[in-house]
Coordinates of C-alpha atoms and ligand atoms in Angstrom, one line a residue:
X1236 CA -2.3 -1.0 12.1
X1237 CA -1.6 2.6 11.2
X1238 CA 1.0 3.5 8.5
X1239 CA 2.8 6.7 7.6
X1240 CA 2.5 7.8 3.9
X1241 CA 6.1 6.7 3.5
X1242 CA 5.2 3.2 4.5
X1243 CA 2.6 2.8 1.8
X1244 CA 3.6 1.5 -1.6
X1245 CA 1.0 1.6 -4.3
X1246 CA -1.9 1.6 -1.9
X1247 CA -0.5 -1.4 0.1
X1248 CA 1.5 -1.8 3.3
X1249 CA 5.2 -2.1 2.4
X1250 CA 5.7 -4.9 4.9
X1251 CA 2.6 -7.2 4.7
X1252 CA 1.1 -5.9 1.4
X1253 CA -2.4 -5.5 2.9
X1254 CA -4.6 -3.0 1.1
X1255 CA -4.5 0.3 3.0
X1256 CA -7.8 1.9 3.9
X1257 CA -8.4 5.4 5.2
X1258 CA -9.9 6.0 8.7
X1259 CA -10.1 9.1 10.8
X1260 CA -8.2 8.9 14.2
X1261 CA -6.9 11.3 16.7
X1262 CA -3.1 11.1 16.5
X1263 CA 0.2 12.5 17.8
X1264 CA 2.4 14.4 15.5
X1265 CA 5.8 16.1 15.9
X1266 CA 6.1 19.5 14.2
X1267 CA 9.0 18.7 11.8
X1268 CA 7.5 21.3 9.4
X1269 CA 8.8 24.0 11.7
X1270 CA 12.3 22.9 10.8
X1271 CA 11.8 22.5 7.1
X1272 CA 13.9 25.5 6.1
X1273 CA 16.7 24.7 8.6
X1274 CA 16.8 21.1 7.5
X1275 CA 17.1 22.2 3.9
X1276 CA 19.7 24.9 4.4
X1277 CA 22.0 22.7 6.6
X1278 CA 22.2 20.0 3.9
X1279 CA 24.8 22.3 2.2
X1280 CA 27.1 22.0 5.2
X1281 CA 27.0 18.2 5.3
X1282 CA 29.5 15.8 3.6
X1283 CA 26.8 13.3 2.5
X1284 CA 26.2 11.3 -0.7
X1285 CA 24.7 13.7 -3.2
X1286 CA 21.9 11.2 -4.0
X1287 CA 20.8 11.2 -0.4
X1288 CA 20.8 15.0 -0.2
X1289 CA 18.8 15.3 -3.4
X1290 CA 16.2 12.9 -1.9
X1291 CA 15.9 15.0 1.2
X1292 CA 15.6 18.2 -0.8
X1293 CA 12.8 16.7 -2.9
X1294 CA 11.1 15.4 0.2
X1295 CA 11.2 18.7 2.0
X1296 CA 10.0 20.1 -1.4
X1297 CA 10.4 23.9 -0.9
X1298 CA 8.5 26.0 -3.5
X1299 CA 8.0 29.7 -4.0
X1300 CA 4.7 31.0 -5.1
X1301 CA 1.7 33.0 -3.8
X1302 CA -1.2 32.6 -1.5
X1303 CA -4.4 34.0 -3.1
X1304 CA -7.6 34.8 -1.4
X1305 CA -10.9 34.0 -3.1
X1306 CA -14.2 35.3 -1.7
X1307 CA -17.0 32.7 -1.6
X1308 CA -20.7 33.2 -2.3
X1309 CA -23.7 31.0 -1.5
X1310 CA -22.0 29.0 1.3
X1311 CA -21.2 29.3 5.0
X1312 CA -17.5 30.1 4.4
X1313 CA -16.8 33.7 3.4
X1314 CA -13.5 33.1 1.7
X1315 CA -10.7 30.6 1.1
X1316 CA -7.0 30.9 0.6
X1317 CA -5.2 28.8 -2.0
X1318 CA -1.5 28.4 -2.8
X1319 CA 0.0 28.3 -6.2
X1320 CA 3.6 28.2 -7.6
X1321 CA 2.3 29.8 -10.8
X1322 CA 0.5 33.1 -9.9
X1323 CA 1.3 34.1 -13.5
X1324 CA -1.5 31.8 -14.6
X1325 CA -4.1 33.3 -12.2
X1326 CA -6.2 34.6 -15.2
X1327 CA -6.5 31.0 -16.3
X1328 CA -8.3 29.9 -13.1
X1329 CA -11.7 28.7 -14.2
X1330 CA -12.9 26.8 -11.0
X1331 CA -11.9 26.0 -7.5
X1332 CA -11.5 22.4 -6.0
X1333 CA -11.9 21.5 -2.4
X1334 CA -10.3 18.2 -1.2
X1335 CA -12.9 15.5 -0.7
X1336 CA -11.5 14.7 2.7
X1337 CA -11.5 18.3 3.9
X1338 CA -12.8 18.2 7.4
X1339 CA -15.0 21.4 6.9
X1340 CA -16.3 20.4 3.5
X1341 CA -19.9 21.3 4.6
X1342 CA -19.0 25.0 4.9
X1343 CA -18.1 25.1 1.2
X1344 CA -21.4 23.6 0.0
X1345 CA -24.2 25.7 -1.3
X1346 CA -26.3 26.7 1.7
X1347 CA -29.1 24.3 1.0
X1348 CA -30.0 21.3 3.1
X1349 CA -30.7 19.1 0.1
X1350 CA -27.4 19.9 -1.6
X1351 CA -25.5 19.2 1.6
X1352 CA -27.2 15.9 2.0
X1353 CA -26.3 15.0 -1.6
X1354 CA -22.6 16.0 -1.1
X1355 CA -22.4 13.9 2.1
X1356 CA -24.0 10.9 0.4
X1357 CA -21.5 11.3 -2.5
X1358 CA -18.6 11.5 -0.1
X1359 CA -19.5 8.5 1.8
X1360 CA -19.7 6.4 -1.3
X1361 CA -16.2 7.4 -2.5
X1362 CA -13.9 4.5 -3.3
X1363 CA -10.6 4.3 -1.3
X1364 CA -7.9 6.6 -2.6
X1365 CA -5.5 5.2 -5.2
X1366 CA -2.0 6.3 -6.3
X1367 CA -3.2 7.7 -9.6
X1368 CA -6.4 9.6 -8.9
X1369 CA -9.6 9.1 -10.9
X1370 CA -10.3 12.5 -12.4
X1371 CA -13.8 11.5 -13.4
X1372 CA -14.7 11.6 -9.7
X1373 CA -15.9 15.0 -8.5
X1374 CA -19.0 17.1 -7.7
X1375 CA -20.1 20.7 -8.2
X1376 CA -20.8 22.2 -4.7
X1377 CA -23.1 24.8 -6.1
X1378 CA -21.4 27.7 -4.3
X1379 CA -19.3 30.4 -6.2
X1380 CA -15.8 31.8 -5.8
X1381 CA -15.0 35.4 -6.9
X1382 CA -11.9 35.7 -9.0
X1383 CA -9.7 38.3 -7.1
X1384 CA -8.6 40.2 -10.2
X1385 CA -11.5 39.8 -12.7
X1386 CA -14.4 39.5 -10.3
X1387 CA -15.7 36.6 -12.4
X1388 CA -17.8 34.0 -10.6
X1389 CA -16.2 30.6 -10.7
X1390 CA -17.8 27.2 -9.8
X1391 CA -16.5 25.4 -6.7
X1392 CA -16.0 21.6 -6.9
X1393 CA -15.1 18.9 -4.6
X1394 CA -12.8 16.0 -5.7
X1395 CA -10.5 13.4 -4.2
X1396 CA -7.5 14.4 -6.5
X1397 CA -7.1 17.4 -4.1
X1398 CA -5.9 16.6 -0.6
X1399 CA -8.1 18.1 2.0
X1400 CA -5.5 17.9 4.7
X1401 CA -2.6 19.4 2.7
X1402 CA -2.1 23.2 2.7
X1403 CA -5.5 24.8 2.9
X1404 CA -7.2 21.8 1.4
X1405 CA -8.3 23.9 -1.6
X1406 CA -6.8 24.8 -4.9
X1407 CA -7.5 27.2 -7.8
X1408 CA -7.7 25.0 -10.9
X1409 CA -5.8 26.3 -14.0
X1410 CA -6.7 23.6 -16.5
X1411 CA -4.8 25.3 -19.3
X1412 CA -1.5 25.0 -17.5
X1413 CA -1.7 22.2 -15.0
X1414 CA -1.9 18.5 -16.0
X1415 CA -4.2 17.3 -13.2
X1416 CA -6.6 20.3 -13.5
X1417 CA -6.6 19.7 -17.3
X1418 CA -7.6 16.1 -16.8
X1419 CA -10.3 17.1 -14.4
X1420 CA -11.7 19.9 -16.6
X1421 CA -11.9 17.5 -19.6
X1422 CA -13.7 14.9 -17.5
X1423 CA -16.3 17.4 -16.4
X1424 CA -16.4 19.8 -19.4
X1425 CA -15.2 22.8 -17.5
X1426 CA -13.7 25.7 -19.4
X1427 CA -10.0 25.5 -20.3
X1428 CA -8.4 29.0 -21.0
X1429 CA -4.9 29.6 -22.4
X1430 CA -3.1 32.4 -20.5
X1431 CA 0.5 31.4 -21.3
X1432 CA 1.6 31.0 -24.9
X1433 CA 2.9 27.6 -26.0
X1434 CA 1.7 24.0 -26.3
X1435 CA -1.6 22.9 -27.7
X1436 CA -4.3 22.8 -25.0
X1437 CA -6.5 20.5 -27.1
X1438 CA -4.1 17.6 -26.3
X1439 CA -2.6 18.5 -23.0
X1440 CA -2.0 21.2 -20.4
X1441 CA 1.0 23.5 -21.1
X1442 CA 3.1 23.8 -17.9
X1443 CA 6.1 25.6 -19.5
X1444 CA 7.0 29.2 -19.7
X1445 CA 5.8 31.7 -22.3
X1446 CA 4.2 35.0 -22.8
X1447 CA 1.1 35.9 -20.8
X1448 CA -2.1 36.2 -22.7
X1449 CA -5.8 36.6 -21.9
X1450 CA -4.5 38.3 -18.8
X1451 CA -5.7 41.9 -19.0
X1452 CA -2.9 44.4 -18.5
X1453 CA -0.3 41.6 -18.2
X1454 CA -0.5 40.4 -21.8
X1455 CA 2.8 40.0 -23.6
X1456 CA 4.8 39.8 -20.3
X1457 CA 7.2 36.8 -20.0
X1458 CA 5.6 34.4 -17.5
X1459 CA 8.7 34.3 -15.3
X1460 CA 8.4 38.1 -14.7
X1461 CA 4.6 37.8 -14.5
X1462 CA 4.8 35.9 -11.2
X1463 CA 6.0 38.8 -9.2
X1464 CA 3.9 41.4 -11.0
X1465 CA 0.7 39.4 -10.3
X1466 CA 1.7 39.1 -6.7
X1467 CA 2.2 42.9 -6.5
X1468 CA -1.3 43.4 -7.8
X1469 CA -2.8 40.9 -5.4
X1470 CA -0.9 42.6 -2.6
X1471 CA -2.3 46.0 -3.6
X1472 CA -5.8 44.6 -3.5
X1473 CA -5.1 42.7 -0.3
X1474 CA -6.0 39.5 -2.1
X1475 CA -2.7 37.7 -1.8
X1476 CA 1.0 37.7 -1.2
X1477 CA 4.3 35.9 -2.0
X1478 CA 4.6 32.7 0.0
X1479 CA 7.1 29.8 0.5
X1480 CA 5.6 26.3 1.0
X1481 CA 7.0 22.9 1.7
X1482 CA 5.8 19.5 0.7
X1483 CA 7.1 18.2 4.1
X1484 CA 4.3 17.2 6.4
X1485 CA 4.3 16.9 10.2
X1486 CA 5.6 13.6 11.5
X1487 CA 2.9 11.2 12.7
X1488 CA 4.5 9.3 15.6
X1489 CA 1.5 7.5 17.2
X1490 CA 0.7 3.8 16.6
X1491 CA -2.1 1.7 17.9
X1492 CA 0.0 -1.3 18.9
X1493 CA 1.3 -2.9 22.0
X1494 CA 5.0 -2.9 21.2
X1495 CA 6.4 0.5 21.5
X1496 CA 7.1 3.2 24.1
X1497 CA 3.8 4.5 25.5
X1498 CA 3.3 8.1 24.7
X1499 CA 3.8 9.7 28.2
X1500 CA 0.5 11.7 28.4
X1501 CA -2.4 11.5 30.8
X1502 CA -5.8 12.7 29.7
X1503 CA -7.7 14.5 32.4
X1504 CA -11.3 15.7 31.9
X1505 CA -10.5 19.0 33.5
X1506 CA -6.9 19.7 32.4
X1507 CA -6.8 18.0 29.0
X1508 CA -3.7 16.2 27.9
X1509 CA -1.1 16.4 30.8
X1510 CA 2.5 15.2 30.4
X1511 CA 3.6 12.5 32.7
X1512 CA 5.9 14.1 35.3
X1513 CA 9.6 13.6 34.7
X1514 CA 10.2 11.5 37.8
X1515 CA 7.6 9.0 36.6
X1516 CA 9.4 8.4 33.3
X1517 CA 9.7 6.2 31.4
X1518 CA 6.2 4.8 31.3
X1519 CA 6.6 1.1 31.0
X1520 CA 4.4 -1.3 29.1
X1521 CA 2.1 -3.4 31.3
X1522 CA 2.3 -7.2 31.1
X1523 CA -0.6 -8.5 29.0
X1524 CA -1.9 -11.8 27.7
X1525 CA -2.8 -10.6 24.2
X1526 CA -0.8 -7.9 22.5
X1527 CA -2.0 -8.3 19.0
X1528 CA -3.3 -5.1 17.3
X1529 CA -7.1 -4.8 17.7
X1530 CA -7.7 -3.6 14.2
X1531 CA -10.3 -1.2 15.5
X1532 CA -8.1 1.9 15.7
X1533 CA -7.5 1.6 19.5
X1534 CA -4.4 0.2 21.0
X1535 CA -4.4 -3.2 22.8
X1536 CA -3.3 -1.1 25.8
X1537 CA -6.7 0.4 26.1
X1538 CA -8.1 -2.9 27.5
X1539 CA -5.7 -2.9 30.5
X1540 CA -7.8 -1.1 33.0
X1541 CA -5.4 -1.1 36.0
X1542 CA -2.7 0.4 33.7
X1543 CA -4.9 2.9 31.9
X1544 CA -6.7 4.4 35.0
X1545 CA -4.4 6.8 36.9
X1546 CA -4.7 10.0 38.8
X1547 CA -4.1 13.3 36.9
X1548 CA -0.7 14.6 37.8
X1549 CA -2.1 18.2 37.9
X1550 CA -5.4 17.9 39.8
X1551 CA -5.3 14.4 41.3
X1552 CA -8.7 13.5 39.8
X1553 CA -9.3 10.2 38.0
X1554 CA -7.8 10.3 34.5
X1555 CA -6.7 7.9 31.7
X1556 CA -3.3 7.2 30.2
X1557 CA -2.7 7.8 26.5
X1558 CA -2.9 4.2 25.0
X1559 CA -1.0 4.9 21.8
X1560 CA 2.7 4.1 21.6
X1561 CA 5.3 5.8 19.5
X1562 CA 6.6 4.4 16.2
X1563 CA 10.0 2.8 16.0
X1564 CA 11.3 5.6 13.8
X1565 CA 11.1 7.9 16.9
X1566 CA 13.5 5.5 18.7
X1567 CA 15.9 5.2 15.8
X1568 CA 16.0 9.0 15.5
X1569 CA 18.2 9.3 18.6
X1570 CA 19.7 5.9 19.3
X1571 CA 23.2 7.2 18.4
X1572 CA 22.8 9.6 21.4
X1573 CA 22.3 6.7 23.7
X1574 CA 25.2 4.5 22.4
X1575 CA 28.0 6.3 24.4
X1576 CA 25.9 6.4 27.6
X1577 CA 24.4 2.9 27.9
X1578 CA 25.8 2.5 31.4
X1579 CA 23.7 5.5 32.7
X1580 CA 20.4 4.4 34.2
X1581 CA 19.1 7.7 35.2
X1582 CA 19.5 9.8 32.1
X1583 CA 19.0 9.2 28.4
X1584 CA 22.5 10.4 27.6
X1585 CA 25.3 12.0 29.5
X1586 CA 26.1 15.5 28.2
X1587 CA 29.9 15.1 28.7
X1588 CA 30.1 11.8 26.9
X1589 CA 27.8 13.0 24.2
X1590 CA 29.9 16.1 23.6
X1591 CA 33.0 13.9 23.4
X1592 CA 31.6 11.4 20.9
X1593 CA 29.1 13.2 18.7
X1594 CA 28.4 14.1 16.0
X1595 CA 29.0 10.8 14.3
X1596 CA 32.0 11.2 12.0
X1597 CA 31.0 8.6 9.4
X1598 CA 27.6 7.0 8.9
X1599 CA 27.0 4.3 6.3
X1600 CA 23.6 3.1 5.4
X1601 CA 21.1 2.4 2.7
X1602 CA 19.4 5.2 0.7
X1603 CA 16.1 3.7 1.7
X1604 CA 16.6 5.7 4.9
X1605 CA 17.2 9.0 3.1
X1606 CA 13.8 10.5 3.8
X1607 CA 12.8 8.8 7.0
X1608 CA 15.5 7.8 9.5
X1609 CA 18.0 10.3 8.2
X1610 CA 15.6 13.2 8.2
X1611 CA 13.9 12.4 11.5
X1612 CA 17.3 12.0 13.2
X1613 CA 18.4 15.4 11.9
X1614 CA 15.1 16.9 13.1
X1615 CA 15.3 15.4 16.6
X1616 CA 19.0 16.5 16.9
X1617 CA 18.1 20.1 15.9
X1618 CA 15.2 20.1 18.4
X1619 CA 17.4 18.8 21.2
X1620 CA 20.1 21.3 20.2
X1621 CA 17.6 24.2 20.4
X1622 CA 16.6 22.9 23.9
X1623 CA 20.3 23.2 24.9
X1624 CA 20.6 19.4 25.4
X1625 CA 23.3 18.7 22.8
X1626 CA 26.1 20.8 21.3
X1627 CA 25.9 19.7 17.7
X1628 CA 22.9 20.6 15.5
X1629 CA 23.6 17.8 13.0
X1630 CA 24.0 14.2 14.1
X1631 CA 26.0 12.8 11.1
X1632 CA 28.9 14.8 9.6
X1633 CA 29.5 12.3 6.8
X1634 CA 27.0 9.9 5.3
X1635 CA 27.6 7.5 2.5
X1636 CA 24.9 5.4 1.0
X1637 CA 26.2 1.9 0.2
X1638 CA 25.5 0.4 -3.2
X1639 CA 23.6 -2.8 -3.9
X1640 CA 25.1 -6.1 -4.9
X1641 CA 23.1 -7.6 -7.7
X1642 CA 23.4 -11.2 -9.0
X1643 CA 24.3 -11.8 -12.6
X1644 CA 22.6 -8.6 -13.7
X1645 CA 19.4 -9.0 -11.6
X1646 CA 18.3 -7.6 -8.3
X1647 CA 18.3 -10.4 -5.7
X1648 CA 14.9 -11.3 -4.2
X1649 CA 13.5 -14.1 -2.2
X1650 CA 10.4 -14.3 -4.3
X1651 CA 12.4 -14.7 -7.5
X1652 CA 14.6 -17.3 -5.8
X1653 CA 17.8 -15.7 -7.1
X1654 CA 19.3 -15.2 -3.7
X1655 CA 23.0 -15.7 -3.0
X1656 CA 23.9 -17.9 -0.1
X1657 CA 27.3 -16.8 1.2
X1658 CA 27.8 -20.0 3.2
X1659 CA 28.3 -22.1 0.1
X1660 CA 31.1 -19.8 -1.1
X1661 CA 32.7 -19.5 2.4
X1662 CA 32.6 -23.3 2.6
X1663 CA 34.4 -23.6 -0.7
X1664 CA 36.8 -20.7 -0.7
X1665 CA 36.9 -19.5 2.8
X1666 CA 35.6 -16.3 4.5
X1667 CA 38.6 -14.2 3.5
X1668 CA 38.2 -15.0 -0.2
X1669 CA 34.5 -14.3 -0.1
X1670 CA 35.0 -11.1 1.8
X1671 CA 37.7 -9.8 -0.6
X1672 CA 35.6 -10.7 -3.5
X1673 CA 32.6 -8.8 -2.2
X1674 CA 34.7 -5.7 -1.6
X1675 CA 36.3 -6.0 -5.0
X1676 CA 33.0 -6.2 -7.0
X1677 CA 32.7 -2.5 -7.4
X1678 CA 33.0 0.9 -5.7
X1679 CA 31.4 0.5 -2.3
X1680 CA 28.9 3.3 -2.9
X1681 CA 27.8 1.9 -6.2
X1682 CA 27.6 -1.8 -5.5
X1683 CA 28.4 -4.4 -8.1
X1684 CA 27.4 -7.5 -10.0
X1685 CA 28.1 -10.8 -8.4
X1686 CA 29.4 -13.3 -11.0
X1687 CA 31.1 -16.1 -9.3
X1688 CA 33.7 -16.6 -12.0
X1689 CA 35.5 -13.7 -10.5
X1690 CA 36.0 -15.3 -7.1
X1691 CA 38.8 -17.4 -8.3
X1692 CA 40.9 -14.3 -8.8
X1693 CA 40.7 -13.5 -5.1
X1694 CA 41.6 -17.1 -4.3
X1695 CA 44.8 -16.7 -6.5
X1696 CA 45.6 -13.4 -4.7
X1697 CA 45.6 -15.2 -1.3
X1698 CA 47.7 -18.1 -2.7
X1699 CA 50.3 -15.5 -3.8
X1700 CA 50.3 -13.8 -0.5
X1701 CA 50.8 -17.2 1.1
X1702 CA 53.9 -17.9 -1.0
X1703 CA 55.3 -14.5 -0.6
X1704 CA 55.0 -14.7 3.2
X1705 CA 56.6 -18.1 3.3
X1706 CA 59.5 -17.3 0.8
X1707 CA 60.4 -13.8 1.7
X1708 CA 63.9 -13.7 3.1
X1709 CA 65.5 -11.1 5.3
X1710 CA 66.3 -7.8 3.6
X1711 CA 69.3 -7.4 1.5
X1712 CA 71.0 -4.1 0.8
X1713 CA 68.9 -1.0 0.6
X1714 CA 66.8 -1.0 -2.6
X1715 CA 65.5 2.4 -3.5
X1716 CA 63.1 1.2 -6.2
X1717 CA 61.5 -1.4 -3.9
X1718 CA 61.3 1.1 -1.0
X1719 CA 59.5 3.6 -3.2
X1720 CA 57.1 0.9 -4.5
X1721 CA 56.3 -0.1 -0.9
X1722 CA 55.5 3.4 0.2
X1723 CA 53.4 4.0 -3.0
X1724 CA 51.3 0.9 -2.3
X1725 CA 50.8 2.0 1.4
X1726 CA 49.6 5.4 0.2
X1727 CA 47.3 4.0 -2.4
X1728 CA 45.6 1.6 0.0
X1729 CA 45.4 4.2 2.7
X1730 CA 43.8 6.8 0.4
X1731 CA 41.4 4.3 -1.1
X1732 CA 40.2 3.1 2.3
X1733 CA 39.5 6.7 3.4
X1734 CA 37.4 7.2 0.3
X1735 CA 35.6 3.8 0.6
X1736 CA 37.3 2.7 -2.6
X1737 CA 37.9 -0.8 -1.4
X1738 CA 37.9 -2.3 -4.9
X1739 CA 40.9 -0.2 -6.0
X1740 CA 42.6 -0.7 -2.7
X1741 CA 42.4 -4.5 -3.4
X1742 CA 43.6 -3.9 -6.9
X1743 CA 46.7 -2.1 -5.5
X1744 CA 47.4 -5.0 -3.1
X1745 CA 47.0 -7.5 -5.9
X1746 CA 49.6 -5.6 -8.1
X1747 CA 52.0 -5.6 -5.2
X1748 CA 51.4 -9.3 -4.5
X1749 CA 52.0 -10.3 -8.2
X1750 CA 55.4 -8.5 -8.2
X1751 CA 56.4 -9.9 -4.9
X1752 CA 55.4 -13.4 -5.9
X1753 CA 57.7 -13.2 -8.9
X1754 CA 60.5 -11.9 -6.7
X1755 CA 59.8 -14.6 -4.2
X1756 CA 60.1 -17.3 -6.9
X1757 CA 63.5 -15.9 -7.7
X1758 CA 64.5 -15.8 -4.1
X1759 CA 64.6 -12.0 -4.0
X1760 CA 61.5 -11.1 -2.0
X1761 CA 62.2 -8.8 1.0
X1762 CA 60.5 -9.6 4.3
X1763 CA 59.7 -5.9 4.9
X1764 CA 57.6 -6.0 1.7
X1765 CA 55.9 -9.3 2.8
X1766 CA 55.1 -7.7 6.2
X1767 CA 53.7 -4.6 4.5
X1768 CA 51.6 -6.7 2.2
X1769 CA 50.1 -8.6 5.2
X1770 CA 49.3 -5.3 7.1
X1771 CA 47.6 -3.8 4.0
X1772 CA 45.6 -7.0 3.5
X1773 CA 44.6 -7.4 7.2
X1774 CA 41.4 -5.3 7.0
X1775 CA 40.2 -7.2 4.0
X1776 CA 41.3 -10.8 4.8
X1777 CA 41.7 -10.8 8.6
X1778 CA 42.2 -14.5 9.1
X1779 CA 44.9 -15.5 6.6
X1780 CA 46.8 -12.3 7.4
X1781 CA 46.8 -13.0 11.1
X1782 CA 47.9 -16.6 10.5
X1783 CA 50.8 -15.6 8.2
X1784 CA 51.8 -12.8 10.6
X1785 CA 52.2 -15.4 13.3
X1786 CA 54.0 -17.9 11.1
X1787 CA 56.5 -15.3 10.0
X1788 CA 57.6 -14.9 13.5
X1789 CA 55.7 -11.9 15.0
X1790 CA 54.5 -12.1 18.6
X1791 CA 51.8 -9.4 18.4
X1792 CA 48.6 -9.4 16.3
X1793 CA 48.6 -8.0 12.8
X1794 CA 45.4 -6.2 13.9
X1795 CA 47.0 -4.7 17.0
X1796 CA 46.6 -0.9 17.4
X1797 CA 49.5 0.9 15.8
X1798 CA 50.4 -1.8 13.2
X1799 CA 48.9 0.1 10.3
X1800 CA 51.9 1.1 8.1
X1801 CA 52.9 4.7 7.6
X1802 CA 54.2 6.1 4.4
X1803 CA 56.6 8.8 3.5
X1804 CA 54.9 11.2 1.1
X1805 CA 58.1 12.0 -0.7
X1806 CA 58.9 8.3 -1.2
X1807 CA 55.3 7.5 -2.2
X1808 CA 55.3 10.1 -5.0
X1809 CA 55.6 8.4 -8.4
X1810 CA 59.1 8.9 -9.9
X1811 CA 59.4 10.2 -13.4
X1812 CA 61.3 7.9 -15.7
X1813 CA 62.5 8.3 -19.2
X1814 CA 61.4 5.5 -21.6
X1815 CA 63.2 5.2 -24.9
X1816 CA 61.1 4.6 -28.0
X1817 CA 62.7 2.7 -30.9
X1818 CA 61.4 2.1 -34.4
X1819 CA 63.0 -0.9 -36.2
X1820 CA 65.8 -0.8 -33.6
X1821 CA 66.7 2.9 -33.9
X1822 CA 65.9 5.3 -31.1
X1823 CA 63.4 7.8 -32.5
X1824 CA 62.1 9.5 -29.3
X1825 CA 61.5 9.2 -25.6
X1826 CA 58.7 9.5 -23.1
X1827 CA 58.7 11.2 -19.7
X1828 CA 56.3 9.2 -17.6
X1829 CA 55.5 8.2 -14.0
X1830 CA 57.5 5.1 -12.9
X1831 CA 55.3 2.1 -13.2
X1832 CA 53.2 3.4 -16.0
X1833 CA 51.5 0.3 -17.6
X1834 CA 52.8 -1.1 -20.9
X1835 CA 49.6 -0.4 -22.8
X1836 CA 49.7 3.2 -21.8
X1837 CA 53.4 3.4 -22.8
X1838 CA 52.4 1.9 -26.2
X1839 CA 49.6 4.4 -26.7
X1840 CA 51.8 7.4 -25.9
X1841 CA 54.7 6.1 -28.0
X1842 CA 52.5 5.8 -31.1
X1843 CA 51.4 9.4 -30.8
X1844 CA 55.0 10.8 -30.9
X1845 CA 55.2 13.0 -34.0
X1846 CA 58.4 11.3 -35.3
X1847 CA 56.9 7.8 -34.8
X1848 CA 53.6 8.8 -36.4
X1849 CA 55.6 10.2 -39.4
X1850 CA 57.5 6.9 -39.8
X1851 CA 54.3 4.8 -39.5
X1852 CA 52.7 7.1 -42.1
X1853 CA 49.2 6.0 -41.2
X1854 CA 50.0 2.2 -41.1
X1855 CA 49.5 0.0 -38.2
X1856 CA 52.9 -1.2 -36.7
X1857 CA 53.6 -4.9 -37.2
X1858 CA 54.6 -5.3 -33.6
X1859 CA 55.0 -3.3 -30.4
X1860 CA 56.8 -4.4 -27.3
X1861 CA 56.7 -2.1 -24.3
X1862 CA 58.8 -2.8 -21.1
X1863 CA 57.6 -0.9 -18.1
X1864 CA 60.0 1.9 -17.0
X1865 CA 62.4 1.0 -19.8
X1866 CA 61.6 1.0 -23.5
X1867 CA 59.0 0.7 -26.3
X1868 CA 60.1 -1.2 -29.4
X1869 CA 58.1 -0.7 -32.5
X1870 CA 58.5 -2.8 -35.6
X1871 CA 57.0 -1.5 -38.9
Ligands
ZN3374 ZN1 -6.5 17.1 36.0

């Protein structure tokens, strides 16, 4: 079947690993390139994972440079335009290269039948393209290009390392300052001229900045300034201009398969491709016996005569349906528009519903979608927005790429056999424990390392929660400290969930549970604390929290709307407490810290107090005992 560039990994299909070969087909494309600048600019307005934005920026690949016109001699073509990001190296151009797959390659060949025959024979024998091009493959076309500033005649070559379908399909080669051109020039003993100072061209091309040299009137100019100066000169001579280019290519959407939405076009001999009238949409797939891909470049649909042969919607003459279907990435580029409107049979999406629900507030997915699904969806949304069909121009306000869970330091893979089976853990520890553990492994957006020793900690947490819920008694007199603690934990968990910091939310719940467990053992746990603990735990361990909620006498569900606890910002604010610092039993200072500051932090701060440091006189204390919120005792 046919693959997009993005579906090819090292020359093989990413799914079935078959070797990919190149064939020429007529295809359908969507003009995403027209949106390149918009898609790039609007990234700045989105609250997305930075890593995803960077991948999109690189994929769109905006560059600033110049287009330069070279006159041609000895061939049918009169001239050719090339693009370069380094017009400052123009004087170092020593030859031109045309892409081997350029569809008008003939026109660049020396006007001589024998030469053209030789070039065609050479091209037909080319091995399939590989990831890392073979720079020894290339051929002199015999024609000449005229350097736009020096008038020098440069040879014109053809080689597969230049892509014939990208840009103008031709480049000016500057072997002194471009790695690939350098490799090609070395392989074919073409001249390498240094025009920017720096590096040693005997060993490698120098792609950095420097002073211009061997560049006529520009010598001595810093290369950064040289770019615009060379462009100016080209503009004066009508031989070039500044230009912005993008790496982004148009989106190939057609596939020669059975499964997929047929592209709604009818081909008429007189009218050409005619869109299927709206009232006849959608075009449904015909029932067929054999829907396997044919492998010949035509869709299996082409064999279904009664489906293919139709009347032209324009002139009524006999015509044929398009037999290609669209790729699944086209479907996934707008599924979120359909979700709120699945009960509408006559429209793709209802404008009012869509306006109410979209854009998507929070979208979580893998970064493997960064340059396909997420870019296509943005493009389709913008196109629909420009057509006046949706209000929002961007589909996803927030996007977070989730991390990956690895297993004892290694990426899990079926082929390596180090795959984790959750069922075994769920069987042994229960789904709540397993779920808690997964969320506790690391920050959600970073992933974590699964080492099963840690799962017991989550099991202990749930045992604590169980005891607290069972032993908590009705609330005694108002306890300011406990109330503040309760509000603080609600705020911590609340904030952490909003930030997808599930691991630290669970850590906060655990701290709360440890203290309540101690209080419960002493018969002093409050039921309001136990209830709060269950509510905070409910999103992470839904089963045990619901069970305990019921057992502790509640009629509703712990997951019911409105049960999420609220906090009072004033009460949740950490209190400042004064902690006394003693050395050998005498008070030598005090610390002003947030209530609840951990004992190791108290110890660290106490040891840096000037009076304490003076008494220690560079020695390590014999013993330090820090009691949270109370005192630090140091023995020297
Ligand atoms: Zn027609």
